[in-house]
DNA sequence: CCAATTTTTGTTAGCGTTAACAGAGACGCT
DNA sequence: AGCGTCTCTGTTAACGCTAACAAAAATTGG
């Protein structure tokens, strides 16, 4: 421990130049003679010099770090998003610092943001899927680049989001196209924007077909709650088609239906949302909607970087369209 | 943008003290008069002052950030670990910076570690489940606190790991106890230590029972590869019990068995590993082995912190025992 | 070949914090 | 009163880097 590595001056001394020249080489400044550049690079390599990010952050006022605030990164959606964000950020030369929060209330979110700010992150991405999270963002310093993902569509903050409505509409329409008279819905928690959007899309599709939407059954994303809803659905003979707000809910529903001897897709068709890698191996393989998390991550980062570079804090909005993935859990209803 | 927040001197001026006194208040230094402390706190609150972590990191030589190097954080295990690590670190006042790597070869790992080092992280956690990752750790600066998770058991580096061998032994024994004559194994990729450990434990249990282990079938953690193995297993009439290296493999196996009309657990019993939240809703509910990721995270962080504080780089080792979770995918063989 | 320009390099002054030391009161003891 | 000993506070100097300016070297044009 304790032994600190060489600093810029050490490199400079070895290369026979001033530390400023080393700095210039490091930052790709144009006006450096080729020969000098080479000598400096050699010295850097010889000493195993590593620039001190803290010092740079101190003097420039920003570090090459992007702060991410997220909850529950074990769920498939958030985890994928986070992974994609890291990948993209790394390609742009940024590190990602994760501020995990247990709850998405303002206090937790604010605290996480504070932590990031005190490290002088270059920008912040908030994965803010619920109402209470949005509020915390209102009274944030205006001068720090910020992007929200899956946040409140009605808030004046830069936002990137999967088009939940379109995805849900596609899923519902797919079931209607197969000939079903109506489609039931197992939703996510109703304080999530994702859930609201998916309920909306489902409802839109039904209304557009002149149908009266049945009451949605609220779940909490978990297979357990899907199972509970499934037990009810299984007992309702009129149900022939179910759209669940995510694949894990679908798994629970499938299991309940199976237990009650209701065959999928012969008697009941099911469509999920997320396309988790396992969805193709459910019994039966699950038709679902696949959001493009990579695209979301790319869009968010791009938005953030443009804010960082330009200094403008425009309130943009970007939506990524999901795609329906048809598998074997959907069939026409038996007449 | 551009508008930087107030600095320590601003707080000091407002409180009518020197900046050093502010520093003392911030760091909980004992020798500050209560009255002064209060005045400083008031000034801090009034200005909305936030200490500059970069400056602190520069002068102390370490930031309050822990670097994590991990791959593929979408898999359930790594994602859970990462989440638990963040939680624990946050409780200790540390932020977590994630260096995601696409591949676990030395170059990628070294690059990720370099990035962390240049930010002067307080310590590094490497989630290094494969051989090639271990090599990269050999020639790392010795003076930076480092802990590996799920790494090579035979390398002189501080390591925290789930007891794969014990878990696999328990799973296998559970099947033998149910009366099965032997147990087949669908393994993970053989360059993962986790896989090796699980194969080992499975083999040990069989050998201890005087049985000759059948050849393990190699998968890659995915449901898809589980499905492929399952197709083979389904055609082998002598197979009555299968232990898969994780739950997703088990899902694929279950699906294949189902397609071939082989009933679980009546004809074939299956045990998984990981206890993903959905495992209880597989068809049938999956008996599996649950590693305690929270415990792993806590142990790693504790190990790292003790290194950070003491400065010693002892090569410790800590193992977390997993627990068998019995569900309905196991039954005695039909005779 | 010299002045005007351009390119390359060096010098100096911070960025905001902590560490080390120094100074100023307050207190108790002889 | 005088003097050491606390407790509290202030002063100064880094930490390693970039930005701004200054100087030197190389290049150009007449």
GROMACS .gro file of C-alpha atoms in nm, chain B residues 56-307:
model
  252
  391UNK     CA    1  -1.046   1.474  -0.135
  392UNK     CA    2  -0.938   1.177  -0.344
  393UNK     CA    3  -0.649   1.377  -0.478
  394UNK     CA    4  -0.512   1.473  -0.142
  395UNK     CA    5  -0.578   1.148   0.040
  396UNK     CA    6  -0.480   0.926  -0.248
  397UNK     CA    7  -0.798   0.723  -0.240
  398UNK     CA    8  -1.156   0.787  -0.330
  399UNK     CA    9  -1.455   0.639  -0.155
  400UNK     CA   10  -1.521   0.425  -0.455
  401UNK     CA   11  -1.490   0.055  -0.500
  402UNK     CA   12  -1.428  -0.077  -0.846
  403UNK     CA   13  -1.601  -0.392  -0.958
  404UNK     CA   14  -1.498  -0.587  -1.263
  405UNK     CA   15  -1.760  -0.820  -1.396
  406UNK     CA   16  -1.884  -0.976  -1.713
  407UNK     CA   17  -2.229  -1.041  -1.841
  408UNK     CA   18  -2.420  -0.891  -1.555
  409UNK     CA   19  -2.745  -1.017  -1.704
  410UNK     CA   20  -2.698  -1.368  -1.571
  411UNK     CA   21  -2.882  -1.412  -1.247
  412UNK     CA   22  -2.578  -1.490  -1.034
  413UNK     CA   23  -2.357  -1.199  -1.136
  414UNK     CA   24  -2.651  -0.956  -1.134
  415UNK     CA   25  -2.752  -1.055  -0.784
  416UNK     CA   26  -2.397  -1.033  -0.665
  417UNK     CA   27  -2.351  -0.691  -0.814
  418UNK     CA   28  -2.673  -0.563  -0.659
  419UNK     CA   29  -2.580  -0.701  -0.320
  420UNK     CA   30  -2.235  -0.551  -0.349
  421UNK     CA   31  -2.379  -0.209  -0.423
  422UNK     CA   32  -2.614  -0.226  -0.130
  423UNK     CA   33  -2.345  -0.328   0.110
  424UNK     CA   34  -2.098  -0.075  -0.022
  425UNK     CA   35  -2.352   0.205   0.004
  426UNK     CA   36  -2.410   0.118   0.366
  427UNK     CA   37  -2.039   0.157   0.426
  428UNK     CA   38  -2.034   0.491   0.249
  429UNK     CA   39  -1.873   0.365  -0.066
  430UNK     CA   40  -1.988   0.406  -0.421
  431UNK     CA   41  -1.946   0.123  -0.667
  432UNK     CA   42  -1.799   0.177  -1.008
  433UNK     CA   43  -1.868  -0.104  -1.249
  434UNK     CA   44  -1.620  -0.200  -1.515
  435UNK     CA   45  -1.809  -0.430  -1.737
  436UNK     CA   46  -1.608  -0.647  -1.967
  437UNK     CA   47  -1.728  -0.826  -2.275
  438UNK     CA   48  -1.484  -1.110  -2.245
  439UNK     CA   49  -1.294  -1.240  -1.951
  440UNK     CA   50  -0.954  -1.256  -2.120
  441UNK     CA   51  -0.654  -1.086  -1.956
  442UNK     CA   52  -0.656  -0.789  -2.185
  443UNK     CA   53  -1.014  -0.694  -2.109
  444UNK     CA   54  -0.974  -0.753  -1.740
  445UNK     CA   55  -0.649  -0.564  -1.720
  446UNK     CA   56  -0.801  -0.274  -1.909
  447UNK     CA   57  -1.095  -0.260  -1.673
  448UNK     CA   58  -0.866  -0.274  -1.373
  449UNK     CA   59  -0.651   0.002  -1.522
  450UNK     CA   60  -0.953   0.223  -1.562
  451UNK     CA   61  -1.037   0.172  -1.199
  452UNK     CA   62  -0.685   0.235  -1.085
  453UNK     CA   63  -0.662   0.563  -1.268
  454UNK     CA   64  -0.962   0.678  -1.072
  455UNK     CA   65  -0.776   0.578  -0.757
  456UNK     CA   66  -1.048   0.347  -0.633
  457UNK     CA   67  -1.010   0.236  -0.275
  458UNK     CA   68  -1.023  -0.128  -0.374
  459UNK     CA   69  -1.125  -0.367  -0.645
  460UNK     CA   70  -1.360  -0.663  -0.656
  461UNK     CA   71  -1.313  -0.893  -0.950
  462UNK     CA   72  -1.587  -1.135  -1.032
  463UNK     CA   73  -1.360  -1.374  -1.210
  464UNK     CA   74  -1.526  -1.703  -1.276
  465UNK     CA   75  -1.293  -1.832  -1.546
  466UNK     CA   76  -0.933  -1.938  -1.579
  467UNK     CA   77  -0.820  -1.661  -1.811
  468UNK     CA   78  -0.940  -1.398  -1.565
  469UNK     CA   79  -0.718  -1.530  -1.291
  470UNK     CA   80  -0.406  -1.486  -1.496
  471UNK     CA   81  -0.467  -1.116  -1.538
  472UNK     CA   82  -0.466  -1.075  -1.163
  473UNK     CA   83  -0.120  -1.214  -1.113
  474UNK     CA   84   0.067  -0.909  -1.233
  475UNK     CA   85  -0.147  -0.644  -1.080
  476UNK     CA   86   0.005  -0.380  -0.855
  477UNK     CA   87   0.040  -0.545  -0.517
  478UNK     CA   88  -0.053  -0.235  -0.327
  479UNK     CA   89  -0.416  -0.211  -0.423
  480UNK     CA   90  -0.672  -0.392  -0.209
  481UNK     CA   91  -0.823  -0.670  -0.416
  482UNK     CA   92  -1.078  -0.940  -0.364
  483UNK     CA   93  -1.190  -1.196  -0.616
  484UNK     CA   94  -1.532  -1.355  -0.616
  485UNK     CA   95  -1.600  -1.697  -0.760
  486UNK     CA   96  -1.241  -1.709  -0.874
  487UNK     CA   97  -0.975  -1.971  -0.892
  488UNK     CA   98  -0.958  -2.164  -0.565
  489UNK     CA   99  -0.591  -2.241  -0.632
  490UNK     CA  100  -0.458  -1.892  -0.671
  491UNK     CA  101  -0.293  -1.694  -0.392
  492UNK     CA  102  -0.544  -1.409  -0.405
  493UNK     CA  103  -0.808  -1.318  -0.149
  494UNK     CA  104  -1.118  -1.505  -0.255
  495UNK     CA  105  -1.480  -1.526  -0.157
  496UNK     CA  106  -1.684  -1.795  -0.314
  497UNK     CA  107  -1.999  -1.996  -0.289
  498UNK     CA  108  -1.920  -2.350  -0.187
  499UNK     CA  109  -2.003  -2.501  -0.522
  500UNK     CA  110  -1.880  -2.843  -0.424
  501UNK     CA  111  -2.096  -2.863  -0.115
  502UNK     CA  112  -2.398  -2.736  -0.304
  503UNK     CA  113  -2.359  -2.987  -0.583
  504UNK     CA  114  -2.300  -3.265  -0.335
  505UNK     CA  115  -2.616  -3.172  -0.149
  506UNK     CA  116  -2.818  -3.167  -0.470
  507UNK     CA  117  -2.684  -3.502  -0.581
  508UNK     CA  118  -2.722  -3.658  -0.240
  509UNK     CA  119  -3.080  -3.535  -0.227
  510UNK     CA  120  -3.152  -3.730  -0.546
  511UNK     CA  121  -2.971  -4.039  -0.421
  512UNK     CA  122  -3.159  -4.019  -0.093
  513UNK     CA  123  -3.482  -4.025  -0.290
  514UNK     CA  124  -3.374  -4.365  -0.413
  515UNK     CA  125  -3.221  -4.297  -0.754
  516UNK     CA  126  -2.957  -4.539  -0.873
  517UNK     CA  127  -2.745  -4.268  -1.027
  518UNK     CA  128  -2.760  -3.900  -1.118
  519UNK     CA  129  -2.683  -3.740  -1.451
  520UNK     CA  130  -2.534  -3.396  -1.473
  521UNK     CA  131  -2.579  -3.110  -1.716
  522UNK     CA  132  -2.283  -2.887  -1.643
  523UNK     CA  133  -2.194  -2.527  -1.709
  524UNK     CA  134  -1.908  -2.427  -1.940
  525UNK     CA  135  -1.605  -2.620  -1.827
  526UNK     CA  136  -1.379  -2.317  -1.811
  527UNK     CA  137  -1.587  -2.171  -1.529
  528UNK     CA  138  -1.469  -2.253  -1.180
  529UNK     CA  139  -1.831  -2.266  -1.074
  530UNK     CA  140  -1.890  -2.546  -1.323
  531UNK     CA  141  -1.581  -2.732  -1.220
  532UNK     CA  142  -1.683  -2.713  -0.857
  533UNK     CA  143  -2.032  -2.833  -0.926
  534UNK     CA  144  -1.907  -3.121  -1.136
  535UNK     CA  145  -1.671  -3.205  -0.857
  536UNK     CA  146  -1.938  -3.208  -0.590
  537UNK     CA  147  -2.169  -3.416  -0.804
  538UNK     CA  148  -1.893  -3.665  -0.871
  539UNK     CA  149  -1.790  -3.680  -0.507
  540UNK     CA  150  -2.143  -3.761  -0.398
  541UNK     CA  151  -2.170  -4.042  -0.652
  542UNK     CA  152  -1.830  -4.186  -0.569
  543UNK     CA  153  -1.905  -4.171  -0.199
  544UNK     CA  154  -2.213  -4.379  -0.271
  545UNK     CA  155  -2.000  -4.628  -0.459
  546UNK     CA  156  -2.139  -4.527  -0.795
  547UNK     CA  157  -1.967  -4.470  -1.125
  548UNK     CA  158  -2.043  -4.115  -1.248
  549UNK     CA  159  -2.187  -4.104  -1.600
  550UNK     CA  160  -2.026  -3.856  -1.838
  551UNK     CA  161  -2.140  -3.499  -1.764
  552UNK     CA  162  -2.317  -3.320  -2.047
  553UNK     CA  163  -2.168  -2.978  -2.103
  554UNK     CA  164  -2.401  -2.679  -2.136
  555UNK     CA  165  -2.337  -2.307  -2.133
  556UNK     CA  166  -2.574  -2.188  -1.857
  557UNK     CA  167  -2.850  -2.112  -2.109
  558UNK     CA  168  -3.193  -2.266  -2.130
  559UNK     CA  169  -3.117  -2.336  -2.495
  560UNK     CA  170  -2.827  -2.563  -2.413
  561UNK     CA  171  -3.029  -2.724  -2.135
  562UNK     CA  172  -3.293  -2.801  -2.392
  563UNK     CA  173  -3.042  -2.968  -2.620
  564UNK     CA  174  -2.909  -3.184  -2.339
  565UNK     CA  175  -3.264  -3.256  -2.231
  566UNK     CA  176  -3.347  -3.392  -2.574
  567UNK     CA  177  -3.073  -3.647  -2.535
  568UNK     CA  178  -3.162  -3.734  -2.179
  569UNK     CA  179  -3.526  -3.780  -2.274
  570UNK     CA  180  -3.430  -4.056  -2.514
  571UNK     CA  181  -3.233  -4.248  -2.258
  572UNK     CA  182  -3.473  -4.477  -2.073
  573UNK     CA  183  -3.227  -4.547  -1.792
  574UNK     CA  184  -3.213  -4.182  -1.682
  575UNK     CA  185  -3.422  -4.112  -1.373
  576UNK     CA  186  -3.242  -3.820  -1.210
  577UNK     CA  187  -3.069  -3.510  -1.345
  578UNK     CA  188  -2.875  -3.240  -1.166
  579UNK     CA  189  -2.823  -2.927  -1.374
  580UNK     CA  190  -2.557  -2.666  -1.302
  581UNK     CA  191  -2.814  -2.387  -1.290
  582UNK     CA  192  -3.186  -2.326  -1.301
  583UNK     CA  193  -3.199  -2.205  -1.657
  584UNK     CA  194  -3.041  -2.524  -1.779
  585UNK     CA  195  -3.303  -2.705  -1.575
  586UNK     CA  196  -3.576  -2.507  -1.747
  587UNK     CA  197  -3.449  -2.621  -2.085
  588UNK     CA  198  -3.428  -2.979  -1.965
  589UNK     CA  199  -3.782  -2.966  -1.825
  590UNK     CA  200  -3.911  -2.838  -2.154
  591UNK     CA  201  -3.736  -3.110  -2.353
  592UNK     CA  202  -3.860  -3.383  -2.119
  593UNK     CA  203  -4.209  -3.242  -2.145
  594UNK     CA  204  -4.196  -3.251  -2.522
  595UNK     CA  205  -4.088  -3.612  -2.517
  596UNK     CA  206  -4.370  -3.694  -2.283
  597UNK     CA  207  -4.141  -3.784  -1.996
  598UNK     CA  208  -4.308  -3.671  -1.679
  599UNK     CA  209  -4.125  -3.484  -1.405
  600UNK     CA  210  -4.091  -3.593  -1.130
  601UNK     CA  211  -4.278  -3.921  -1.194
  602UNK     CA  212  -4.031  -4.056  -1.445
  603UNK     CA  213  -3.740  -3.822  -1.405
  604UNK     CA  214  -3.635  -3.599  -1.116
  605UNK     CA  215  -3.453  -3.272  -1.175
  606UNK     CA  216  -3.252  -3.047  -0.943
  607UNK     CA  217  -3.114  -2.707  -1.040
  608UNK     CA  218  -2.878  -2.451  -0.890
  609UNK     CA  219  -2.922  -2.079  -0.811
  610UNK     CA  220  -3.284  -2.063  -0.697
  611UNK     CA  221  -3.382  -1.789  -0.936
  612UNK     CA  222  -3.704  -1.624  -0.818
  613UNK     CA  223  -3.896  -1.803  -1.093
  614UNK     CA  224  -3.779  -2.151  -1.002
  615UNK     CA  225  -4.079  -2.204  -0.778
  616UNK     CA  226  -4.303  -2.152  -1.080
  617UNK     CA  227  -4.142  -2.387  -1.325
  618UNK     CA  228  -4.347  -2.687  -1.430
  619UNK     CA  229  -4.307  -2.855  -1.193
  620UNK     CA  230  -4.163  -2.627  -0.922
  621UNK     CA  231  -3.790  -2.681  -0.922
  622UNK     CA  232  -3.589  -2.825  -0.638
  623UNK     CA  233  -3.266  -2.629  -0.639
  624UNK     CA  234  -2.968  -2.502  -0.445
  625UNK     CA  235  -2.972  -2.148  -0.319
  626UNK     CA  236  -2.642  -1.961  -0.285
  627UNK     CA  237  -2.652  -1.666  -0.048
  628UNK     CA  238  -2.537  -1.378  -0.266
  629UNK     CA  239  -2.587  -1.126   0.011
  630UNK     CA  240  -2.350  -1.319   0.230
  631UNK     CA  241  -2.095  -1.336  -0.050
  632UNK     CA  242  -2.122  -0.962  -0.106
  633UNK     CA  243  -2.089  -0.888   0.263
  634UNK     CA  244  -1.791  -1.114   0.300
  635UNK     CA  245  -1.614  -0.967  -0.002
  636UNK     CA  246  -1.668  -0.614   0.109
  637UNK     CA  247  -1.561  -0.686   0.461
  638UNK     CA  248  -1.246  -0.847   0.330
  639UNK     CA  249  -1.180  -0.552   0.106
  640UNK     CA  250  -1.240  -0.297   0.380
  641UNK     CA  251  -1.011  -0.474   0.619
  642UNK     CA  252  -0.741  -0.463   0.353
   0.00000   0.00000   0.00000
